[in-house]
Coordinates of C-alpha atoms in Angstrom, one line a residue:
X100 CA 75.7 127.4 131.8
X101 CA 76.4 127.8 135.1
X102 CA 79.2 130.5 136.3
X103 CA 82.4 129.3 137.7
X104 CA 84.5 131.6 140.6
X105 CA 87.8 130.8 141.6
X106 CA 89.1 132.1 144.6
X107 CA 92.5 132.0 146.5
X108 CA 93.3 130.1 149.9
X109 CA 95.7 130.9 151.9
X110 CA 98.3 128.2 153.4
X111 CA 102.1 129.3 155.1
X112 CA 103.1 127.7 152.1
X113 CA 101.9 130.8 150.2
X114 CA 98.5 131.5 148.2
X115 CA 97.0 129.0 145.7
X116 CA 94.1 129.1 143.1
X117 CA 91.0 126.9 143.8
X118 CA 88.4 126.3 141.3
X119 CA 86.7 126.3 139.6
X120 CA 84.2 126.3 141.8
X121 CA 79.9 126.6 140.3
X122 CA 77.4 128.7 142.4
X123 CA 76.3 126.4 144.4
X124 CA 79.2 125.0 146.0
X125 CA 80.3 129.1 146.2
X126 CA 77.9 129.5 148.3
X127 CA 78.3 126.6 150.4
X128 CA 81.9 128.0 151.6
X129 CA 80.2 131.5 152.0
X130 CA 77.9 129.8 154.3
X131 CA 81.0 127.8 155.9
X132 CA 82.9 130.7 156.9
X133 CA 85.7 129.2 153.9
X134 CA 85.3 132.3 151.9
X135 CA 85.2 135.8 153.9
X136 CA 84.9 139.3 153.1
X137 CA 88.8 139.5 152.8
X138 CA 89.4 136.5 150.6
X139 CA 90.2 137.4 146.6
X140 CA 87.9 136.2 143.8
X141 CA 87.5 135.7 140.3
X142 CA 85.1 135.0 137.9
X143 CA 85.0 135.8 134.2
X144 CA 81.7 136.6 133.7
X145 CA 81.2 138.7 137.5
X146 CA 84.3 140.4 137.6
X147 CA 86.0 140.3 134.3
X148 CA 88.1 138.2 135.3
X149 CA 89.8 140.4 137.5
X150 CA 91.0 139.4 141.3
X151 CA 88.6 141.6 143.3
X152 CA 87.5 141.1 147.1
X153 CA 84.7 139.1 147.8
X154 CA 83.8 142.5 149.8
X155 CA 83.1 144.3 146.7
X156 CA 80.3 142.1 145.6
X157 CA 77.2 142.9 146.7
X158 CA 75.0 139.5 146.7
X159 CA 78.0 137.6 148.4
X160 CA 78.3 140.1 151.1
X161 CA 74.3 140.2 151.5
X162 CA 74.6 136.5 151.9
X163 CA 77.9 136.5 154.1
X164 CA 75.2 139.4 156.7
X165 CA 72.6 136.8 156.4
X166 CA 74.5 133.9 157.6
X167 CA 77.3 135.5 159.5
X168 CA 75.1 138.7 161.4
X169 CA 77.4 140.7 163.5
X170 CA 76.6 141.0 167.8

């Protein structure tokens, strides 16, 4: 079973819920820039459930350094 995130984009229209999204594809818009250290997520199984930022999970930041290294 593969785990499922959600996470919440931004628009001037106000904030909406994408997902779910699997692993893969997660990482993908880690990768993309799509998801940053300031955007909320969700995921049942990581988080409880509970709207956290993606800064406060430590594999998704250690993949946002790899692919995003600061100057």
């Amino acid at each position: 079973m593969s785990v499922k995130w959600y996470c919440m984009k931004r628009g001037w229209l106000g904030s909406k819920r994408v997902g779910p999204i699997r692993e893969p594809e997660f990482l993908h818009r880690i990768d993309s820039g799509e998801i940053r250290p300031e955007t909320l997520i969700r995921c049942l199984s990581k988080t409880r459930g509970a709207w956290v930022f993606m800064r406060t999970i430590t594999p998704a930041m250690k993949r946002w350094n790899e692919k995003h290294p600061v100057a």
